[in-house]
Every structure is written in structure tokens, then in C-alpha cells.
Amino acid sequence: MRRVTGPRKERTGDAPCPRLWIGLAAVFVACGVPQLAAQDAPTADQVKKALDARRQELESTLQKAGSIEQEVASLRAERQKINDDLLATAASIQKSEGRLTQIENRLGELEAQEKMIRGSLNQRHDQIAKLLAALQRMGRNPPPVIVTKREDALEMVRSAMLLASAFPGMRKQALELADTLSQLMRIMAESRSEADKEKAENTRLNDMRTKLAGLLETKRQSILDRQTELQKVRLAAEEISKNVTGLNELIARLDQAVAQNTGLQAYEAEVRGAATSAGSVAQPAVLEAPAASSGDPAALPGAKSPPQTQPEMQVVELAPAAPSHAGRIKPAIPFHLAKAKLPMPVNGRRVLAYGEQTQYGSKSKGLVLETRSGAQVTSPCDGWIVYAGEFRSYGKLLIVNAGGGYHILLAGLSHIDVQPGEFVLAAEPVGIMSTTKKEPAGAASAAPVLYVEFRKDGQPIDPDPWWVKVSQKAQG
């Protein structure tokens, strides 16, 4: 008997049999996967080649690193040599300027002595003429030596009587005249000798200035890779200087601009980390420069009364800075430890000290030095240049950040050789004073003056404890 089960469903390709899937998977696992794995697995040669390639790459990297280290070392050595030459040349120039000043002072003294002697001779011209005429007549008509006739005896007695009364006075006058003429001849000879020394020293000084100009240009070329950073700092300094209300604001804003582009920020952090205790930071008080013409020496903050009312001045003799590594790119020691170690920035006469009365009736906040024409100015300390340019009545102003809240201001320069963002060493040349014509004797001094001010946290401080102790000669 046939069983009726209903209509049979036809198979379609949409629902394959599960057994077929299992079979295909088994075949794939058994055959396909091992073949793919065999294709992806690296061979020993491939592994060796890869290792060789990595080894070569590592060796190349090490060689490049070594080359870079050698280049850095070479740059450091080059920087040190340039700085050594700059320091030595600047020191030689300042010594030469000191010698020239001494020679010029000696020539001035000799000229004054010669003028005085010639004036004395001119006043005694008639007296000297009579004396010489009398001596000449006596030489032409001497009394007879041997008495051979009565007339000779009479003439000899008369001559003796005349000589007895006139000769002592004539002899005294003749000796005085001879002594005066000897002094004049000696002064003239010494003047010629000093003039020759002056000429030779001027030649030597010009040669050293030419050498210094070449060294400064070499240094500029050596920092071309930092021109972008320095340009940013310079432009920022120019913009800031136009929009500040006072000098303290200028310094504060410039410090921030320089710190972002130089090693100043890292050094300040180092100084703060090394400090034994953190002191409270004083709020800087705004200090304005006096409203006066920048071309007038009296416009400087420390300008004093005219020379005729000044007390006795002192000639400042330069002393070398403490020896240190010239290739350094940060201060050798913290500024507060540099007392009695800093060199004076220029040869000159101290005309006003910190705390002395100025012609404005206030106390000077810095040191004023009268310099020779075109004198070389050097940095008093290690530090970063934060400003170099014109600023109100200060004229050309140079500001050095020495770290630790200390700043040094130099005002009155005619030309500045450094730019904002640069790191300078103590005794490194930074500029020159103005060139003035030599004034005649007795005229009022028109020599250029340099104003030097030390600041701590915006407040002026006495710079004297920081200078190298040297002998000072009184200048009458």
C-alpha cells in the first residue's frame, strides 16, 4: 500500500546542505590554509636580508650621529675661538686707548709748559735783547789781558770796575736764560717723542679695530642659522619699545620675548632650582628717563652739573674679567656671586657715582663715565641682550639680562654691535662711543659719557661692589 505524504518540495540553490559546508571547510583547512601559511612565512634568507638591512640602517644612523656630534664639537670650538679672539682684541683695543689717553695727556702738559715758557720769553724780550747785546759787545772788546802800556792799565781798571758792578746781574740773567732755553729744548724734544708714540699707537689701534670688525662679521656669519629667532626678538623689541609706559615695563616684556626664543628661560629655571630659598619678588617701580634731548650728555639719568662745579674726578683703570670658558652659552656663575669680578665696560673718568647729586636735584641711579672719543665699550657681564636701540632720552640703549632678576643698562653709545637675543660674555665688545673733535685747551669738555646702571628686580642698585678691584689714580 502506498503512503501518501503530501506534495514534495523542490530543492533550490538558496539553502545548501549543511554537510556540504562542513565538507568544504574541511577541504579548505586541509589544503588551502597550509599553502597560504607557507606562502606568508619568511625564509631564512629573507630574515637574514632584513637583519642586514636593519644593521646597515643602524650603522648609518650611528655614523650620522657621530658626524653631527663632531660638527657640534667643531661649532663649539669655532665659537670658543671666535669669542677668545673677540675678548683678546677688545682688551688690546682698550689697553691701546688707555695708552693713547696717557700720551695725549702728556702732550697736553708739554704743550702747556712750552706755551708758558714761550710766553715768559716773549715778555722778557727787551731785557733779553739788551743782555745779549751787552755780552756781544764784551765779546768784541775784551779788556787787555797783559798790561803793556799805561793806557792799557787804565782801560783794564775801568773795565774791571764796570764788570764788578754789572757782571753779577748779567751772569744771573744769562744763567736763567740758559736754563729756560734748556727746558724749552727738552720739552720740544719730549713732545716730538710723544707725538711719534701717538702716531704708532694710533696705527696699532686702527689695525686692531679692523681686526675686530672682521671678527664681529665672522660672528654674525656663524649665527646665521639663528637669524630667524633673532629677527623675531628684534622685531618684538622694536614693537614693544613703542608701546610701553616706562623702562621697567620695557624690560619685563622684553625678557618674556627673549626667554621664548633663547636659552634664557632654561637658565632662569636652573637658577630658581638652585636657589636655597625662594624670596618674595619685589614689584618693580616705574622709572622714567628725564625729559631732555638725547644728544645732550645731561639727558642721561646720571648727568651731573658742568665740569667747573665737579669735585676731583678719578681715572678708571680696566682690569681683566675672571678667566672662564669662552665657548659657554650661559653665565659662568650666578650674577649675585660675581661681586668684585666684573670688568668695567670702558676706559674713562668717573664723573658721577651711584647716589651722588645730579644737576636735576635728584640722586644718581647709576655710574657716569667720561670716555675718549670713539672708545670701545664691552659687556660688563655674561648675559642675554634684551634690547639694543634708541629709547627716548636715553639715546642708544643696551640692556643685558644677567639672570636671577639682574639687568645691566648701558646708555650713551653711538653704535651697537649686538642684537636682541644674542648671548654675550663679560668683556665682549658690544659697541663704541661717539666720535668727537678734540677741544682746545681750556674749553669746556665735550667728551662722550657712558651711563651704567645695575638693576635687581626693577630697582637700581649700587654697581661698585661688582667691579674688579683695581687701582685708581686721582685726576686733578
XYZ file of C-alpha atoms in Angstrom:
476
model
C 0.000 0.000 0.000
C 1.449 3.455 -0.939
C 1.871 6.088 1.867
C 0.589 9.492 0.986
C 2.800 12.225 2.454
C 1.653 15.314 0.569
C 3.234 17.333 -2.211
C 7.110 17.134 -2.441
C 9.055 20.436 -2.214
C 11.544 21.140 -4.926
C 15.174 21.933 -3.907
C 16.633 25.309 -4.651
C 20.233 26.655 -4.568
C 19.395 29.152 -1.781
C 19.758 26.701 1.072
C 22.796 24.414 0.589
C 23.098 21.339 2.659
C 24.980 21.795 5.980
C 27.018 18.721 5.271
C 28.320 20.380 2.108
C 29.534 23.360 4.139
C 31.292 21.107 6.584
C 32.992 19.248 3.775
C 34.184 22.385 2.066
C 35.563 23.759 5.333
C 37.462 20.547 5.923
C 38.993 20.666 2.479
C 39.937 24.330 2.969
C 41.581 23.632 6.288
C 43.342 20.551 4.996
C 44.623 22.019 1.760
C 44.224 25.803 1.463
C 45.449 27.137 4.850
C 48.745 25.314 4.934
C 49.544 26.613 1.467
C 48.781 30.222 2.451
C 50.802 29.894 5.644
C 53.676 28.527 3.652
C 53.493 31.494 1.316
C 53.473 34.163 4.191
C 56.216 32.701 6.412
C 59.650 34.418 5.711
C 62.509 32.212 4.731
C 65.890 32.223 6.431
C 67.393 34.266 3.599
C 64.677 36.854 3.917
C 65.226 37.085 7.658
C 68.967 37.481 7.142
C 68.472 40.171 4.498
C 66.082 42.043 6.771
C 68.557 41.861 9.654
C 71.376 43.050 7.400
C 69.252 45.953 6.229
C 68.432 46.948 9.813
C 72.072 46.607 10.780
C 73.152 48.838 7.909
C 70.475 51.352 8.812
C 71.664 51.379 12.431
C 75.294 51.798 11.382
C 74.303 54.663 9.069
C 72.357 56.308 11.892
C 75.308 55.936 14.258
C 77.629 57.419 11.645
C 75.283 60.355 11.160
C 75.056 60.845 14.910
C 78.835 60.776 15.175
C 79.119 63.245 12.314
C 76.606 65.542 13.994
C 78.495 65.302 17.287
C 81.737 66.167 15.511
C 80.018 69.081 13.780
C 78.618 70.317 17.083
C 82.040 69.981 18.692
C 83.557 71.833 15.742
C 80.987 74.603 16.101
C 81.700 74.836 19.809
C 85.420 75.042 19.131
C 84.809 77.656 16.449
C 82.568 79.670 18.769
C 85.175 79.472 21.515
C 87.952 80.603 19.156
C 85.870 83.499 17.860
C 84.994 84.554 21.400
C 88.610 84.202 22.528
C 89.724 86.426 19.655
C 86.937 88.926 20.357
C 87.831 89.167 24.046
C 91.571 89.442 23.373
C 91.145 92.038 20.623
C 88.712 94.138 22.658
C 91.095 94.049 25.631
C 94.004 95.103 23.394
C 91.947 97.965 21.977
C 91.027 99.227 25.432
C 94.656 98.991 26.588
C 95.741 100.889 23.487
C 93.092 103.517 24.187
C 94.425 103.826 27.721
C 97.970 104.340 26.430
C 96.743 106.897 23.909
C 94.934 108.783 26.644
C 98.129 108.908 28.714
C 100.145 110.066 25.691
C 97.589 112.733 24.835
C 97.509 113.931 28.434
C 101.313 114.127 28.467
C 101.314 116.008 25.162
C 98.788 118.433 26.616
C 101.004 119.026 29.635
C 104.075 119.566 27.432
C 102.184 121.957 25.174
C 101.062 123.946 28.202
C 104.637 124.090 29.541
C 106.033 125.129 26.167
C 103.366 127.813 25.839
C 104.189 129.138 29.311
C 107.951 129.255 28.630
C 107.499 130.948 25.270
C 105.167 133.481 26.883
C 107.768 134.206 29.546
C 110.448 134.674 26.903
C 108.202 136.998 24.916
C 107.529 139.147 27.992
C 111.293 139.417 28.658
C 112.153 140.019 25.041
C 113.574 143.551 25.523
C 115.535 142.565 28.634
C 116.989 139.521 26.891
C 117.925 141.601 23.831
C 119.856 144.090 25.962
C 121.594 141.314 27.831
C 122.680 139.594 24.640
C 123.860 142.900 23.137
C 125.969 143.646 26.209
C 127.503 140.200 26.162
C 128.195 140.585 22.464
C 129.951 143.918 22.978
C 132.023 142.452 25.779
C 132.999 139.643 23.483
C 134.069 142.013 20.740
C 136.053 144.413 23.002
C 137.545 142.401 25.828
C 139.832 144.200 28.300
C 143.553 143.673 27.735
C 144.968 140.635 29.424
C 148.504 141.874 29.855
C 149.385 145.391 30.893
C 151.977 146.648 28.436
C 151.202 150.356 28.434
C 149.781 152.905 30.853
C 146.709 153.293 28.693
C 146.109 149.550 28.933
C 146.288 149.626 32.701
C 143.778 152.461 32.867
C 141.383 150.671 30.496
C 141.705 147.443 32.458
C 140.874 149.195 35.732
C 137.847 150.874 34.210
C 136.632 147.585 32.700
C 137.116 145.817 35.987
C 135.081 148.448 37.810
C 132.285 148.174 35.272
C 132.326 144.355 35.343
C 132.366 144.330 39.132
C 129.099 146.212 39.233
C 127.365 144.771 36.157
C 128.628 141.209 35.835
C 126.787 139.600 38.812
C 123.423 140.736 37.488
C 124.289 139.861 33.904
C 125.589 136.481 34.941
C 122.395 135.691 36.854
C 120.245 136.745 33.914
C 122.365 134.744 31.480
C 122.161 131.609 33.611
C 118.368 131.969 33.962
C 118.054 132.439 30.207
C 120.197 129.381 29.502
C 118.159 127.292 31.930
C 114.875 128.447 30.372
C 116.111 127.670 26.876
C 117.302 124.231 28.036
C 113.849 123.491 29.445
C 112.250 124.606 26.193
C 114.539 122.375 24.145
C 113.860 119.411 26.429
C 110.076 119.932 26.235
C 110.192 120.224 22.453
C 112.224 117.025 22.156
C 109.883 115.173 24.519
C 106.888 116.475 22.570
C 108.334 115.082 19.343
C 108.932 111.742 21.056
C 105.393 111.596 22.435
C 103.989 112.574 19.039
C 105.850 109.645 17.458
C 104.446 107.321 20.127
C 100.962 108.675 19.493
C 101.288 108.051 15.762
C 102.495 104.474 16.284
C 99.759 103.775 18.841
C 97.083 105.149 16.530
C 98.318 102.863 13.749
C 98.228 99.880 16.102
C 94.753 100.849 17.331
C 93.378 101.177 13.798
C 94.779 97.755 12.899
C 93.131 96.185 15.939
C 89.814 97.891 15.158
C 89.979 96.490 11.634
C 90.627 93.042 13.073
C 87.724 93.447 15.493
C 85.382 94.426 12.660
C 86.353 91.232 10.852
C 85.770 89.127 13.959
C 82.351 90.683 14.509
C 81.415 89.891 10.922
C 82.642 86.320 11.391
C 80.460 86.005 14.464
C 77.460 87.325 12.563
C 78.019 84.711 9.868
C 78.370 81.972 12.469
C 74.894 82.672 13.860
C 73.072 82.866 10.549
C 71.167 79.703 11.470
C 69.633 81.666 14.351
C 68.716 84.711 12.293
C 65.042 83.736 12.281
C 64.938 83.625 16.081
C 66.965 86.818 16.434
C 64.803 88.561 13.859
C 61.694 87.649 15.859
C 63.255 89.016 19.022
C 64.422 92.195 17.295
C 61.023 92.893 15.760
C 59.343 92.175 19.083
C 61.736 94.572 20.822
C 61.011 97.344 18.325
C 57.266 96.878 18.688
C 57.366 96.671 22.476
C 59.558 99.770 22.812
C 56.859 101.820 21.060
C 54.050 100.701 23.351
C 55.417 100.801 26.889
C 54.859 103.355 29.615
C 58.268 103.062 31.267
C 61.625 101.353 31.343
C 60.567 98.639 33.783
C 57.648 97.636 31.576
C 60.006 97.559 28.608
C 62.399 95.220 30.425
C 59.632 92.931 31.691
C 58.068 92.481 28.270
C 61.411 92.084 26.510
C 62.516 89.419 28.982
C 59.473 87.383 28.066
C 60.113 87.740 24.324
C 63.791 86.822 24.624
C 63.167 83.901 27.000
C 60.837 82.252 24.478
C 63.500 82.230 21.759
C 66.782 81.707 23.641
C 68.315 79.739 26.486
C 67.353 82.445 28.983
C 64.212 80.609 30.087
C 66.100 77.383 30.846
C 68.796 79.298 32.711
C 66.255 81.166 34.841
C 64.659 77.823 35.752
C 68.094 76.485 36.638
C 68.834 79.490 38.836
C 65.495 79.168 40.616
C 66.039 75.457 41.140
C 69.489 76.041 42.609
C 68.320 78.780 44.953
C 68.392 77.778 48.613
C 65.286 79.753 49.453
C 62.630 81.494 47.379
C 62.399 85.173 48.225
C 59.430 87.352 47.505
C 59.705 89.238 44.226
C 59.516 92.983 44.635
C 57.024 94.840 42.475
C 59.032 96.951 40.019
C 58.520 100.690 40.265
C 58.222 102.615 37.021
C 61.339 104.692 36.414
C 61.155 107.230 33.658
C 64.089 108.841 31.932
C 64.227 112.623 32.318
C 62.666 114.638 29.525
C 65.698 116.056 27.762
C 67.383 115.954 24.406
C 69.104 112.640 23.659
C 72.016 114.462 22.035
C 72.891 116.258 25.268
C 75.051 114.359 27.796
C 72.913 115.934 30.510
C 69.953 113.970 29.170
C 71.259 110.777 30.737
C 69.723 109.725 34.068
C 73.020 110.338 35.850
C 74.084 113.577 34.185
C 75.835 115.957 36.520
C 76.456 119.689 36.725
C 79.013 121.396 34.424
C 82.681 120.412 34.921
C 83.597 123.588 36.807
C 81.399 122.546 39.744
C 82.525 118.914 39.790
C 84.762 117.570 42.527
C 88.031 115.891 41.737
C 87.468 113.073 39.239
C 89.128 109.672 39.064
C 90.584 107.796 36.119
C 89.174 104.277 35.965
C 91.735 101.624 35.015
C 90.331 98.490 33.427
C 91.081 95.076 34.847
C 90.525 91.752 33.080
C 87.493 89.675 33.876
C 87.881 86.426 35.755
C 89.105 83.727 33.315
C 86.456 81.283 32.145
C 85.495 79.104 29.184
C 84.893 81.412 26.224
C 82.654 78.904 24.445
C 79.979 78.978 27.132
C 76.374 79.727 26.194
C 75.179 80.633 29.676
C 76.658 82.709 32.532
C 79.752 81.195 34.143
C 78.404 81.910 37.626
C 75.163 83.371 39.011
C 75.288 87.153 38.991
C 74.949 87.547 42.743
C 78.188 85.556 43.111
C 80.065 87.782 40.650
C 80.819 90.600 43.098
C 84.355 92.013 42.690
C 84.701 90.007 39.453
C 83.154 92.156 36.696
C 85.272 94.330 34.365
C 84.469 97.983 33.751
C 82.842 98.416 30.330
C 85.058 101.268 29.110
C 88.155 103.349 29.799
C 87.198 106.691 31.231
C 86.946 109.159 34.068
C 84.341 108.658 36.753
C 82.387 111.895 36.860
C 79.377 110.699 38.826
C 78.875 107.742 41.154
C 75.738 105.960 42.317
C 73.803 108.046 44.856
C 75.544 111.357 44.112
C 73.602 114.542 43.453
C 72.712 115.311 39.831
C 72.027 118.653 38.212
C 68.322 117.807 38.381
C 68.446 117.767 42.175
C 67.896 114.001 42.422
C 70.312 111.222 43.290
C 72.024 109.329 40.522
C 70.768 105.785 39.993
C 73.884 104.725 38.132
C 77.513 105.437 37.244
C 78.611 108.043 34.671
C 81.965 107.667 32.909
C 83.509 110.281 30.635
C 85.301 108.433 27.814
C 87.642 109.230 24.979
C 86.240 109.783 21.514
C 85.211 106.522 19.821
C 86.083 104.424 22.875
C 85.430 100.675 22.764
C 82.591 99.516 25.043
C 82.391 95.930 26.315
C 79.752 93.987 28.220
C 80.258 94.119 31.994
C 78.866 90.586 32.438
C 77.629 87.380 30.847
C 74.027 87.628 29.740
C 71.394 87.883 27.039
C 70.789 91.082 25.087
C 67.141 92.016 25.572
C 67.264 95.483 23.995
C 69.648 97.300 21.664
C 68.429 100.539 20.130
C 67.036 104.014 20.671
C 64.802 104.558 23.686
C 63.502 108.028 24.450
C 66.026 110.370 26.064
C 68.426 107.535 26.855
C 69.657 107.634 23.271
C 71.096 104.315 22.149
C 70.340 101.945 24.998
C 71.693 98.450 25.588
C 70.047 96.167 28.174
C 71.663 92.896 29.282
C 69.738 90.279 31.281
C 72.286 88.631 33.577
C 69.768 86.175 35.067
C 68.344 85.966 38.547
C 66.423 89.239 38.188
C 69.552 91.310 37.418
C 69.812 93.696 34.464
C 72.607 95.998 33.283
C 71.823 99.152 31.313
C 74.376 100.948 29.126
C 73.266 104.294 27.651
C 75.103 106.845 25.527
C 76.640 104.576 22.885
C 77.000 105.805 19.324
C 76.967 102.365 17.664
C 75.835 98.950 18.945
C 77.374 95.740 17.552
C 74.983 93.198 19.095
C 71.288 92.485 18.647
C 68.463 91.301 20.908
C 68.560 87.587 21.646
C 72.346 87.242 21.486
C 74.294 85.812 24.415
C 77.376 87.882 25.241
C 80.331 87.260 27.518
C 81.842 89.580 30.088
C 84.400 91.867 28.341
C 82.969 91.039 24.889
C 82.743 94.109 22.597
C 79.188 95.428 22.266
C 79.595 98.907 20.786
C 81.541 102.154 20.625
C 81.148 105.679 21.939
C 80.595 108.701 19.724
C 83.437 110.384 17.872
C 84.004 113.985 18.925
C 86.531 116.563 17.835
C 89.371 117.352 20.204
C 88.569 120.525 22.119
C 91.218 123.238 22.538
C 92.891 123.612 25.900
C 90.702 125.399 28.419
C 87.471 124.756 26.529
C 84.517 123.037 28.161
C 84.703 119.254 27.777
C 82.526 117.753 25.034
C 83.725 114.189 25.572
C 81.100 111.420 25.311
C 79.726 109.925 28.528
C 78.536 106.375 29.245
C 75.767 105.776 31.772
C 75.900 102.396 33.564
C 73.023 101.190 35.737
C 72.593 97.892 37.616
C 69.089 96.687 38.495
C 67.682 93.948 40.698
C 64.006 93.123 40.210
C 63.444 96.526 38.610
C 65.179 98.565 41.329
C 68.525 100.379 40.709
C 71.376 99.145 42.907
C 74.941 100.315 43.580
C 77.254 98.760 40.938
C 80.516 99.420 42.822
C 80.609 96.092 44.743
C 80.622 94.178 41.440
C 83.670 95.774 39.787
C 87.075 94.138 39.825
C 89.191 95.910 42.403
C 91.840 97.983 40.610
C 93.956 100.958 41.496
C 92.521 104.377 40.709
C 94.579 107.485 40.031
C 93.297 110.878 41.062
C 92.891 113.308 38.227
C 93.285 116.927 39.239
